[in-house]
mmCIF file of C-alpha atoms in Angstrom:
data_model
loop_
_atom_site.group_PDB
_atom_site.id
_atom_site.type_symbol
_atom_site.label_atom_id
_atom_site.label_comp_id
_atom_site.label_asym_id
_atom_site.label_seq_id
_atom_site.Cartn_x
_atom_site.Cartn_y
_atom_site.Cartn_z
ATOM 1 C CA MET A 1 13.419 -20.438 17.365
ATOM 2 C CA ALA A 2 13.325 -21.847 13.871
ATOM 3 C CA ILE A 3 13.265 -20.862 10.257
ATOM 4 C CA VAL A 4 10.320 -22.689 8.748
ATOM 5 C CA ASP A 5 9.207 -23.194 5.169
ATOM 6 C CA ILE A 6 7.153 -20.472 3.549
ATOM 7 C CA VAL A 7 3.915 -21.723 2.011
ATOM 8 C CA LYS A 8 4.045 -20.760 -1.654
ATOM 9 C CA TYR A 9 1.266 -20.243 -4.162
ATOM 10 C CA PRO A 10 -0.659 -22.298 -5.376
ATOM 11 C CA ASP A 11 -0.625 -24.227 -2.080
ATOM 12 C CA PRO A 12 -4.300 -24.410 -0.976
ATOM 13 C CA ARG A 13 -3.341 -23.614 2.628
ATOM 14 C CA LEU A 14 -2.978 -19.966 1.578
ATOM 15 C CA ARG A 15 -6.771 -19.931 1.076
ATOM 16 C CA GLU A 16 -7.536 -21.161 4.606
ATOM 17 C CA VAL A 17 -9.363 -18.669 6.789
ATOM 18 C CA SER A 18 -7.226 -17.655 9.753
ATOM 19 C CA LYS A 19 -8.948 -18.337 13.046
ATOM 20 C CA PRO A 20 -8.978 -15.744 15.843
ATOM 21 C CA ILE A 21 -6.631 -16.300 18.763
ATOM 22 C CA GLY A 22 -8.889 -14.780 21.426
ATOM 23 C CA ASP A 23 -7.803 -15.854 24.899
ATOM 24 C CA ASN A 24 -6.134 -19.083 23.715
ATOM 25 C CA ARG A 25 -2.536 -17.855 23.561
ATOM 26 C CA GLU A 26 -0.894 -21.243 24.028
ATOM 27 C CA GLY A 27 2.113 -21.509 21.697
ATOM 28 C CA LEU A 28 1.724 -17.929 20.472
ATOM 29 C CA GLU A 29 5.185 -16.754 21.548
ATOM 30 C CA GLU A 30 6.849 -19.702 19.819
ATOM 31 C CA LEU A 31 4.781 -19.091 16.678
ATOM 32 C CA VAL A 32 5.844 -15.430 16.602
ATOM 33 C CA ARG A 33 9.508 -16.387 17.148
ATOM 34 C CA ASP A 34 9.322 -18.800 14.204
ATOM 35 C CA MET A 35 7.597 -16.174 12.071
ATOM 36 C CA THR A 36 10.229 -13.588 12.986
ATOM 37 C CA ASP A 37 13.159 -15.885 12.203
ATOM 38 C CA THR A 38 11.542 -16.916 8.930
ATOM 39 C CA MET A 39 10.668 -13.352 7.858
ATOM 40 C CA TYR A 40 14.226 -12.123 8.492
ATOM 41 C CA ALA A 41 15.789 -15.170 6.797
ATOM 42 C CA HIS A 42 13.797 -14.317 3.644
ATOM 43 C CA ASN A 43 14.271 -10.521 3.872
ATOM 44 C CA GLY A 44 10.550 -9.878 4.259
ATOM 45 C CA ALA A 45 8.831 -6.739 5.530
ATOM 46 C CA GLY A 46 5.950 -8.709 7.036
ATOM 47 C CA LEU A 47 4.605 -12.216 7.438
ATOM 48 C CA ALA A 48 1.224 -13.733 8.264
ATOM 49 C CA ALA A 49 0.993 -16.990 10.216
ATOM 50 C CA ILE A 50 -0.873 -18.633 7.329
ATOM 51 C CA GLN A 51 2.265 -18.135 5.221
ATOM 52 C CA ILE A 52 4.008 -20.728 7.377
ATOM 53 C CA GLY A 53 0.973 -23.005 7.336
ATOM 54 C CA VAL A 54 -0.605 -21.888 10.613
ATOM 55 C CA PRO A 55 -4.189 -20.636 10.093
ATOM 56 C CA LYS A 56 -4.225 -18.225 13.026
ATOM 57 C CA ALA A 57 -5.059 -14.519 12.919
ATOM 58 C CA VAL A 58 -1.530 -13.268 13.551
ATOM 59 C CA TYR A 59 0.887 -11.261 11.476
ATOM 60 C CA ILE A 60 4.100 -9.356 12.045
ATOM 61 C CA VAL A 61 5.586 -6.268 10.420
ATOM 62 C CA GLU A 62 9.325 -5.664 10.404
ATOM 63 C CA ALA A 63 10.275 -2.805 12.765
ATOM 64 C CA GLU A 64 11.913 -0.522 10.201
ATOM 65 C CA ALA A 65 8.964 -0.941 7.808
ATOM 66 C CA ALA A 66 6.784 0.147 10.756
ATOM 67 C CA GLY A 67 8.846 3.321 11.200
ATOM 68 C CA ARG A 68 10.698 2.077 14.248
ATOM 69 C CA ASN A 69 14.328 1.491 15.096
ATOM 70 C CA PRO A 70 15.724 -1.329 12.894
ATOM 71 C CA THR A 71 17.021 -3.124 15.989
ATOM 72 C CA ASP A 72 13.529 -3.263 17.534
ATOM 73 C CA PRO A 73 11.574 -6.519 17.289
ATOM 74 C CA PRO A 74 8.830 -6.688 14.671
ATOM 75 C CA LEU A 75 5.367 -5.431 15.569
ATOM 76 C CA VAL A 76 3.037 -8.300 16.405
ATOM 77 C CA PHE A 77 -0.637 -8.053 15.452
ATOM 78 C CA VAL A 78 -2.956 -10.635 17.028
ATOM 79 C CA ASP A 79 -6.603 -10.707 15.891
ATOM 80 C CA PRO A 80 -6.086 -7.479 13.892
ATOM 81 C CA GLU A 81 -8.767 -5.382 12.278
ATOM 82 C CA ILE A 82 -8.408 -2.269 10.202
ATOM 83 C CA THR A 83 -10.486 0.470 11.798
ATOM 84 C CA TRP A 84 -9.804 3.225 9.256
ATOM 85 C CA LEU A 85 -8.502 3.585 5.715
ATOM 86 C CA SER A 86 -7.606 6.921 4.152
ATOM 87 C CA ASP A 87 -9.435 7.998 1.028
ATOM 88 C CA ASP A 88 -6.081 8.875 -0.548
ATOM 89 C CA LYS A 89 -4.753 5.910 -2.509
ATOM 90 C CA GLN A 90 -1.329 4.911 -3.715
ATOM 91 C CA ASN A 91 -0.447 2.451 -6.427
ATOM 92 C CA GLY A 92 2.762 0.509 -5.929
ATOM 93 C CA ASP A 93 4.425 -2.774 -6.731
ATOM 94 C CA GLU A 94 4.033 -5.342 -3.997
ATOM 95 C CA GLY A 95 5.986 -8.489 -3.459
ATOM 96 C CA CYS A 96 5.120 -11.404 -1.223
ATOM 97 C CA LEU A 97 7.177 -14.198 0.288
ATOM 98 C CA SER A 98 4.513 -16.651 -0.923
ATOM 99 C CA PHE A 99 5.117 -15.409 -4.496
ATOM 100 C CA PRO A 100 8.927 -15.317 -4.717
ATOM 101 C CA GLY A 101 10.257 -12.943 -7.360
ATOM 102 C CA ILE A 102 6.787 -11.714 -8.329
ATOM 103 C CA PHE A 103 5.777 -8.052 -8.072
ATOM 104 C CA VAL A 104 2.266 -6.818 -8.784
ATOM 105 C CA PRO A 105 0.924 -3.256 -8.848
ATOM 106 C CA VAL A 106 -1.672 -2.921 -6.082
ATOM 107 C CA GLU A 107 -3.707 0.128 -5.173
ATOM 108 C CA ARG A 108 -3.935 0.618 -1.411
ATOM 109 C CA SER A 109 -4.950 3.372 0.956
ATOM 110 C CA LYS A 110 -1.969 5.618 1.723
ATOM 111 C CA ALA A 111 -2.727 5.440 5.449
ATOM 112 C CA CYS A 112 -4.624 3.116 7.737
ATOM 113 C CA ARG A 113 -5.287 2.410 11.393
ATOM 114 C CA THR A 114 -5.255 -1.096 12.821
ATOM 115 C CA LYS A 115 -6.505 -2.357 16.156
ATOM 116 C CA ALA A 116 -5.057 -5.599 17.531
ATOM 117 C CA THR A 117 -3.625 -7.197 20.631
ATOM 118 C CA ASN A 118 0.054 -7.756 21.299
ATOM 119 C CA LEU A 119 1.780 -10.874 22.622
ATOM 120 C CA ALA A 120 0.802 -9.957 26.185
ATOM 121 C CA GLY A 121 -2.864 -9.741 25.192
ATOM 122 C CA GLU A 122 -3.000 -5.943 25.516
ATOM 123 C CA THR A 123 -5.118 -4.070 22.992
ATOM 124 C CA PHE A 124 -3.409 -1.374 20.952
ATOM 125 C CA GLU A 125 -4.187 0.743 17.934
ATOM 126 C CA VAL A 126 -1.573 1.985 15.504
ATOM 127 C CA GLU A 127 -1.760 4.270 12.505
ATOM 128 C CA GLY A 128 0.680 4.122 9.640
ATOM 129 C CA GLU A 129 1.234 5.469 6.181
ATOM 130 C CA GLY A 130 3.305 4.534 3.165
ATOM 131 C CA LEU A 131 5.066 1.185 3.469
ATOM 132 C CA PHE A 132 3.715 0.556 6.968
ATOM 133 C CA ALA A 133 0.102 1.079 5.840
ATOM 134 C CA ARG A 134 0.704 -1.102 2.788
ATOM 135 C CA ALA A 135 2.209 -3.871 4.934
ATOM 136 C CA MET A 136 -0.709 -3.855 7.392
ATOM 137 C CA GLN A 137 -3.223 -4.049 4.545
ATOM 138 C CA HIS A 138 -1.248 -6.764 2.716
ATOM 139 C CA GLU A 139 -0.839 -8.979 5.781
ATOM 140 C CA LEU A 140 -4.486 -8.603 6.773
ATOM 141 C CA ASP A 141 -5.397 -9.735 3.244
ATOM 142 C CA HIS A 142 -3.566 -13.000 3.975
ATOM 143 C CA LEU A 143 -5.686 -13.573 7.077
ATOM 144 C CA LYS A 144 -8.790 -13.153 4.897
ATOM 145 C CA CYS A 145 -7.532 -15.477 2.115
ATOM 146 C CA LYS A 146 -6.861 -12.654 -0.334
ATOM 147 C CA LEU A 147 -3.613 -13.078 -2.225
ATOM 148 C CA LEU A 148 -1.413 -10.936 -4.432
ATOM 149 C CA ILE A 149 -2.618 -12.851 -7.481
ATOM 150 C CA ASP A 150 -6.189 -11.713 -6.761
ATOM 151 C CA TYR A 151 -5.173 -8.187 -7.794
ATOM 152 C CA VAL A 152 -4.355 -9.106 -11.392
ATOM 153 C CA GLY A 153 -6.376 -10.054 -14.441
ATOM 154 C CA ARG A 154 -6.649 -13.496 -15.993
ATOM 155 C CA LEU A 155 -3.738 -13.119 -18.407
ATOM 156 C CA LYS A 156 -1.291 -11.821 -15.795
ATOM 157 C CA ARG A 157 -2.504 -14.569 -13.418
ATOM 158 C CA ARG A 158 -1.669 -17.264 -15.962
ATOM 159 C CA MET A 159 1.762 -15.726 -16.570
ATOM 160 C CA ILE A 160 2.500 -15.680 -12.829
ATOM 161 C CA GLU A 161 1.266 -19.259 -12.381
ATOM 162 C CA ARG A 162 3.445 -20.503 -15.277
ATOM 163 C CA ARG A 163 6.503 -18.684 -13.935
ATOM 164 C CA LEU A 164 6.055 -20.064 -10.420
ATOM 165 C CA ALA A 165 5.491 -23.576 -11.798
ATOM 166 C CA ARG A 166 8.705 -23.348 -13.869
ATOM 167 C CA GLU A 167 10.707 -22.147 -10.881
ATOM 168 C CA ALA A 168 9.262 -24.835 -8.576
ATOM 169 C CA SER A 169 10.346 -27.679 -10.878
#
């Protein structure tokens, strides 16, 4: 178990396509433990493997954000795919551990259904709404190289980039 560094924008690793896990689950449990420790250390609601520099199709969502008991472990999504998005949308500010201190209004479906496998390789499908739906959509974006900054216009993008550059120096 380890807290590892979060990859922060504009690091080019955030634009790497996450590769499917499939049947090759070697090191997966350790990866998820590191992701869990890191997410909790940074008070995140979710974390994609690419955010710690590992381009694998895995993300986790914090248990309470997923509507579960806060003492439960996070939900693990391996090789996830969204199978349904509601037509009803919600606009809300989103943050991201790869964009510390930045919040961007993003329109997302209010509800969604995701199919994935768990750590044991068993297929499951889960439906969520509100924060849970937003988290599943946000984390899947990471696996497909889509970032929070992709939801803003050019001017807001420049402002975010300047702010992050100032804070990094």
